[in-house]
Amino acid sequence: QVIRMLFKCFDFVSCYPFQMLSKKYPAEKFGALGKNVSVDYILKNADDYAFMFKLIIVKPHLKDDNISMPALQFSKCTKIINPVLDNGRVLCAEYLEIITNEVDLGIISKQYDLTHAAVVDVEFAKKDYLPRWFTDYVYQLYTDKCKLKHSDPVYYNLQKAKLNSLYGMCVQKYLRDTYIEDYDTGEYKLEPITDPEDAYNRHINKWTTILPYFWGVWVTAYAFEHLFELGKC
């Protein structure tokens, strides 16, 4: 017997540019939060402040077994004990630690029992919309891409590449591995970074490094949040 099934697929158009235009981002240098805070404190202040921290959960488990898209990813946990996984997603565990931010915490708190949870090593920064000179350029590239979609495939792909590169410029790897070729043998060897701080400073002082890394981190967090909002439907 042949079973025929019909699927409908949905996607967000230009999801990352939309997040850049519509959401608030860390707008200043992060600083240590010099007091003990709770999960509720971070969630209550998430609209005005960005937080990054280590989330510790004892006996994490889903609030409802019918949740089809668990948010906690095994690969992102810095420490986890006796996890039960479904395709890399954590259904429950004895203990876990993960570095995250307030956006992801909002999803995790809706899905998992955080009765025995704590946040440590908390850093924070005020949030604001991205600067107008940047968002105007994002909107311009998106508009140009849409106008060219059904007219000129070459220029369309050029504008699309420019638009996508705005996110990519945020998340360039600061400390890059260096490989040295031995021309006699044709082999390569990894040259370790002996001074990470110097390598980091050289990277951020280059004239091509103009966009903050944490903008890219929050872009993906907001996209993650929208994906789970869609998943709830």
Short mmCIF file of C-alpha atoms in Angstrom, two decimals:
data_model
loop_
_atom_site.label_atom_id
_atom_site.label_comp_id
_atom_site.label_asym_id
_atom_site.label_seq_id
_atom_site.Cartn_x
_atom_site.Cartn_y
_atom_site.Cartn_z
CA GLN A 1 0.00 0.00 0.00
CA VAL A 2 1.35 3.42 -0.95
CA ILE A 3 0.80 6.19 1.57
CA ARG A 4 0.82 9.64 0.03
CA MET A 5 1.59 12.58 2.30
CA LEU A 6 1.53 16.29 1.54
CA PHE A 7 4.02 18.57 3.26
CA LYS A 8 4.11 22.33 3.38
CA CYS A 9 7.43 24.03 4.07
CA PHE A 10 7.88 27.55 5.38
CA ASP A 11 10.94 29.75 5.60
CA PHE A 12 11.82 33.29 6.64
CA VAL A 13 12.84 35.56 3.76
CA SER A 14 16.17 37.30 4.47
CA CYS A 15 15.91 36.31 8.12
CA TYR A 16 19.25 37.72 9.29
CA PRO A 17 18.77 41.16 7.68
CA PHE A 18 15.32 41.31 9.28
CA GLN A 19 16.82 40.64 12.71
CA MET A 20 19.36 43.42 12.14
CA LEU A 21 16.62 45.90 11.31
CA SER A 22 14.02 44.99 13.91
CA LYS A 23 15.83 44.01 17.12
CA LYS A 24 17.91 45.65 19.84
CA TYR A 25 21.57 44.73 20.31
CA PRO A 26 24.32 45.30 22.86
CA ALA A 27 25.20 48.96 22.39
CA GLU A 28 28.18 49.35 24.71
CA LYS A 29 31.11 47.43 26.13
CA PHE A 30 30.07 44.50 28.32
CA GLY A 31 30.81 44.73 32.03
CA ALA A 32 30.64 42.27 34.90
CA LEU A 33 27.39 42.36 36.88
CA GLY A 34 28.68 42.71 40.40
CA LYS A 35 25.86 40.99 42.24
CA ASN A 36 24.09 37.66 42.41
CA VAL A 37 21.29 37.45 39.88
CA SER A 38 18.65 34.87 39.04
CA VAL A 39 17.06 33.52 35.88
CA ASP A 40 13.98 35.65 36.60
CA TYR A 41 16.11 38.80 36.95
CA ILE A 42 17.66 38.30 33.52
CA LEU A 43 14.32 37.54 31.86
CA LYS A 44 12.71 40.58 33.48
CA ASN A 45 15.42 42.93 32.16
CA ALA A 46 15.94 41.25 28.77
CA ASP A 47 14.20 44.02 26.78
CA ASP A 48 16.63 46.72 27.92
CA TYR A 49 19.85 44.81 28.63
CA ALA A 50 21.89 42.14 26.91
CA PHE A 51 23.32 39.45 29.15
CA MET A 52 25.88 36.73 28.54
CA PHE A 53 26.51 34.14 31.23
CA LYS A 54 26.95 30.50 32.16
CA LEU A 55 23.65 28.73 32.80
CA ILE A 56 23.83 25.80 35.23
CA ILE A 57 20.86 23.42 35.53
CA VAL A 58 20.53 20.48 37.91
CA LYS A 59 18.27 17.73 36.54
CA PRO A 60 17.06 19.65 33.46
CA HIS A 61 14.04 18.10 31.78
CA LEU A 62 11.32 19.19 29.39
CA LYS A 63 8.14 20.54 30.92
CA ASP A 64 6.08 18.64 28.37
CA ASP A 65 7.03 15.45 26.51
CA ASN A 66 5.10 16.74 23.48
CA ILE A 67 7.65 19.52 22.83
CA SER A 68 8.96 18.52 19.40
CA MET A 69 11.84 21.01 19.15
CA PRO A 70 13.94 20.96 22.36
CA ALA A 71 16.19 24.01 22.44
CA LEU A 72 19.20 22.73 24.42
CA GLN A 73 21.89 21.34 22.11
CA PHE A 74 24.28 18.70 23.36
CA SER A 75 27.11 20.08 21.19
CA LYS A 76 26.84 23.52 22.82
CA CYS A 77 27.01 22.32 26.43
CA THR A 78 30.36 22.93 28.11
CA LYS A 79 29.58 20.19 30.64
CA ILE A 80 26.80 17.61 30.81
CA ILE A 81 26.20 14.45 32.86
CA ASN A 82 24.04 11.48 31.81
CA PRO A 83 22.10 13.18 29.02
CA VAL A 84 19.15 11.64 27.19
CA LEU A 85 19.31 12.92 23.62
CA ASP A 86 17.08 13.07 20.57
CA ASN A 87 19.04 13.90 17.42
CA GLY A 88 21.50 15.97 19.43
CA ARG A 89 18.86 17.76 21.50
CA VAL A 90 18.79 17.36 25.29
CA LEU A 91 15.57 15.83 26.60
CA CYS A 92 16.87 15.51 30.16
CA ALA A 93 20.12 15.08 32.09
CA GLU A 94 21.51 14.90 35.59
CA TYR A 95 23.43 18.16 35.18
CA LEU A 96 24.51 20.60 32.48
CA GLU A 97 26.35 23.87 31.90
CA ILE A 98 26.04 26.08 28.82
CA ILE A 99 27.22 29.57 27.85
CA THR A 100 24.24 31.51 26.54
CA ASN A 101 22.41 34.85 26.50
CA GLU A 102 19.06 36.30 27.51
CA VAL A 103 17.37 35.55 24.17
CA ASP A 104 18.15 31.83 24.30
CA LEU A 105 17.28 31.77 28.00
CA GLY A 106 13.76 32.95 27.15
CA ILE A 107 13.23 29.86 24.96
CA ILE A 108 14.91 27.48 27.43
CA SER A 109 12.77 28.77 30.32
CA LYS A 110 9.58 28.05 28.36
CA GLN A 111 10.60 24.49 27.53
CA TYR A 112 12.60 23.23 30.51
CA ASP A 113 12.05 23.04 34.25
CA LEU A 114 14.53 25.56 35.70
CA THR A 115 13.60 25.03 39.35
CA HIS A 116 17.19 24.12 40.11
CA ALA A 117 19.01 26.55 37.83
CA ALA A 118 21.57 29.30 38.40
CA VAL A 119 23.38 31.90 36.31
CA VAL A 120 27.03 32.74 37.00
CA ASP A 121 29.78 34.86 35.43
CA VAL A 122 27.15 37.32 34.24
CA GLU A 123 28.14 40.23 32.01
CA PHE A 124 25.71 42.84 30.71
CA ALA A 125 25.36 45.80 28.35
CA LYS A 126 22.58 48.22 27.46
CA LYS A 127 20.56 47.42 24.36
CA ASP A 128 19.63 49.70 21.51
CA TYR A 129 18.75 49.47 17.84
CA LEU A 130 21.67 49.25 15.44
CA PRO A 131 23.00 52.58 14.12
CA ARG A 132 21.00 54.22 11.36
CA TRP A 133 23.93 54.36 8.92
CA PHE A 134 24.10 50.57 9.11
CA THR A 135 20.38 49.73 9.02
CA ASP A 136 19.83 52.12 6.08
CA TYR A 137 22.47 50.19 4.15
CA VAL A 138 20.91 46.84 5.08
CA TYR A 139 17.54 48.07 3.84
CA GLN A 140 19.06 49.47 0.65
CA LEU A 141 20.73 46.17 -0.24
CA TYR A 142 17.55 44.22 0.54
CA THR A 143 15.47 46.57 -1.64
CA ASP A 144 17.98 46.31 -4.51
CA LYS A 145 18.00 42.52 -4.22
CA CYS A 146 14.20 42.32 -4.41
CA LYS A 147 14.04 44.62 -7.46
CA LEU A 148 16.63 42.54 -9.32
CA LYS A 149 15.27 39.10 -8.46
CA HIS A 150 13.35 38.58 -11.69
CA SER A 151 15.33 40.88 -13.96
CA ASP A 152 19.13 40.53 -13.81
CA PRO A 153 20.42 37.28 -12.24
CA VAL A 154 24.05 38.49 -12.13
CA TYR A 155 23.37 41.74 -10.30
CA TYR A 156 20.78 39.98 -8.16
CA ASN A 157 23.39 37.53 -6.87
CA LEU A 158 25.91 40.32 -6.31
CA GLN A 159 23.43 42.29 -4.18
CA LYS A 160 22.40 39.13 -2.35
CA ALA A 161 26.05 38.36 -1.57
CA LYS A 162 26.58 41.91 -0.27
CA LEU A 163 23.48 41.62 1.93
CA ASN A 164 24.55 38.27 3.37
CA SER A 165 28.09 39.53 3.97
CA LEU A 166 26.87 42.09 6.51
CA TYR A 167 26.23 39.24 8.94
CA GLY A 168 29.42 37.47 7.89
CA MET A 169 31.50 40.55 8.64
CA CYS A 170 30.25 40.46 12.23
CA VAL A 171 31.40 36.91 12.91
CA GLN A 172 34.87 36.76 11.41
CA LYS A 173 37.13 34.46 13.41
CA TYR A 174 39.46 36.58 15.51
CA LEU A 175 42.17 34.02 16.24
CA ARG A 176 42.97 32.18 13.02
CA ASP A 177 45.19 29.12 12.76
CA THR A 178 48.33 29.57 10.70
CA TYR A 179 49.59 26.72 8.54
CA ILE A 180 53.19 26.69 7.28
CA GLU A 181 54.09 24.71 4.15
CA ASP A 182 57.32 22.73 3.97
CA TYR A 183 58.28 23.24 0.33
CA ASP A 184 60.64 20.25 0.38
CA THR A 185 58.05 17.70 1.52
CA GLY A 186 54.83 19.47 0.48
CA GLU A 187 53.47 18.97 3.99
CA TYR A 188 51.78 21.55 6.18
CA LYS A 189 52.21 22.07 9.89
CA LEU A 190 50.15 24.10 12.32
CA GLU A 191 51.91 27.08 13.85
CA PRO A 192 50.35 27.64 17.30
CA ILE A 193 49.27 31.10 18.46
CA THR A 194 51.81 32.02 21.14
CA ASP A 195 50.25 35.35 22.16
CA PRO A 196 46.42 35.27 21.80
CA GLU A 197 45.98 38.78 23.20
CA ASP A 198 48.38 40.27 20.65
CA ALA A 199 46.71 38.34 17.81
CA TYR A 200 43.29 39.56 18.97
CA ASN A 201 44.41 43.20 19.15
CA ARG A 202 45.98 43.02 15.69
CA HIS A 203 42.70 41.71 14.30
CA ILE A 204 40.42 44.32 15.84
CA ASN A 205 42.77 47.15 14.85
CA LYS A 206 42.65 46.24 11.16
CA TRP A 207 40.76 48.77 9.04
CA THR A 208 38.56 45.96 7.69
CA THR A 209 37.31 45.01 11.16
CA ILE A 210 34.39 47.39 11.56
CA LEU A 211 31.45 45.37 12.94
CA PRO A 212 31.27 43.96 16.51
CA TYR A 213 31.31 40.20 16.91
CA PHE A 214 28.44 40.22 19.40
CA TRP A 215 26.08 41.72 16.80
CA GLY A 216 26.40 38.44 14.89
CA VAL A 217 25.85 36.39 18.05
CA TRP A 218 22.60 38.19 18.82
CA VAL A 219 21.46 37.97 15.17
CA THR A 220 21.57 34.17 15.34
CA ALA A 221 19.93 34.19 18.78
CA TYR A 222 16.99 36.24 17.49
CA ALA A 223 16.70 33.99 14.42
CA PHE A 224 16.73 30.98 16.76
CA GLU A 225 13.91 32.58 18.75
CA HIS A 226 11.80 33.15 15.62
CA LEU A 227 12.39 29.58 14.46
CA PHE A 228 10.99 28.26 17.74
CA GLU A 229 8.04 30.63 17.57
CA LEU A 230 7.25 29.14 14.17
CA GLY A 231 7.80 25.63 15.55
CA LYS A 232 5.17 26.22 18.23
CA CYS A 233 2.56 26.60 15.48
#
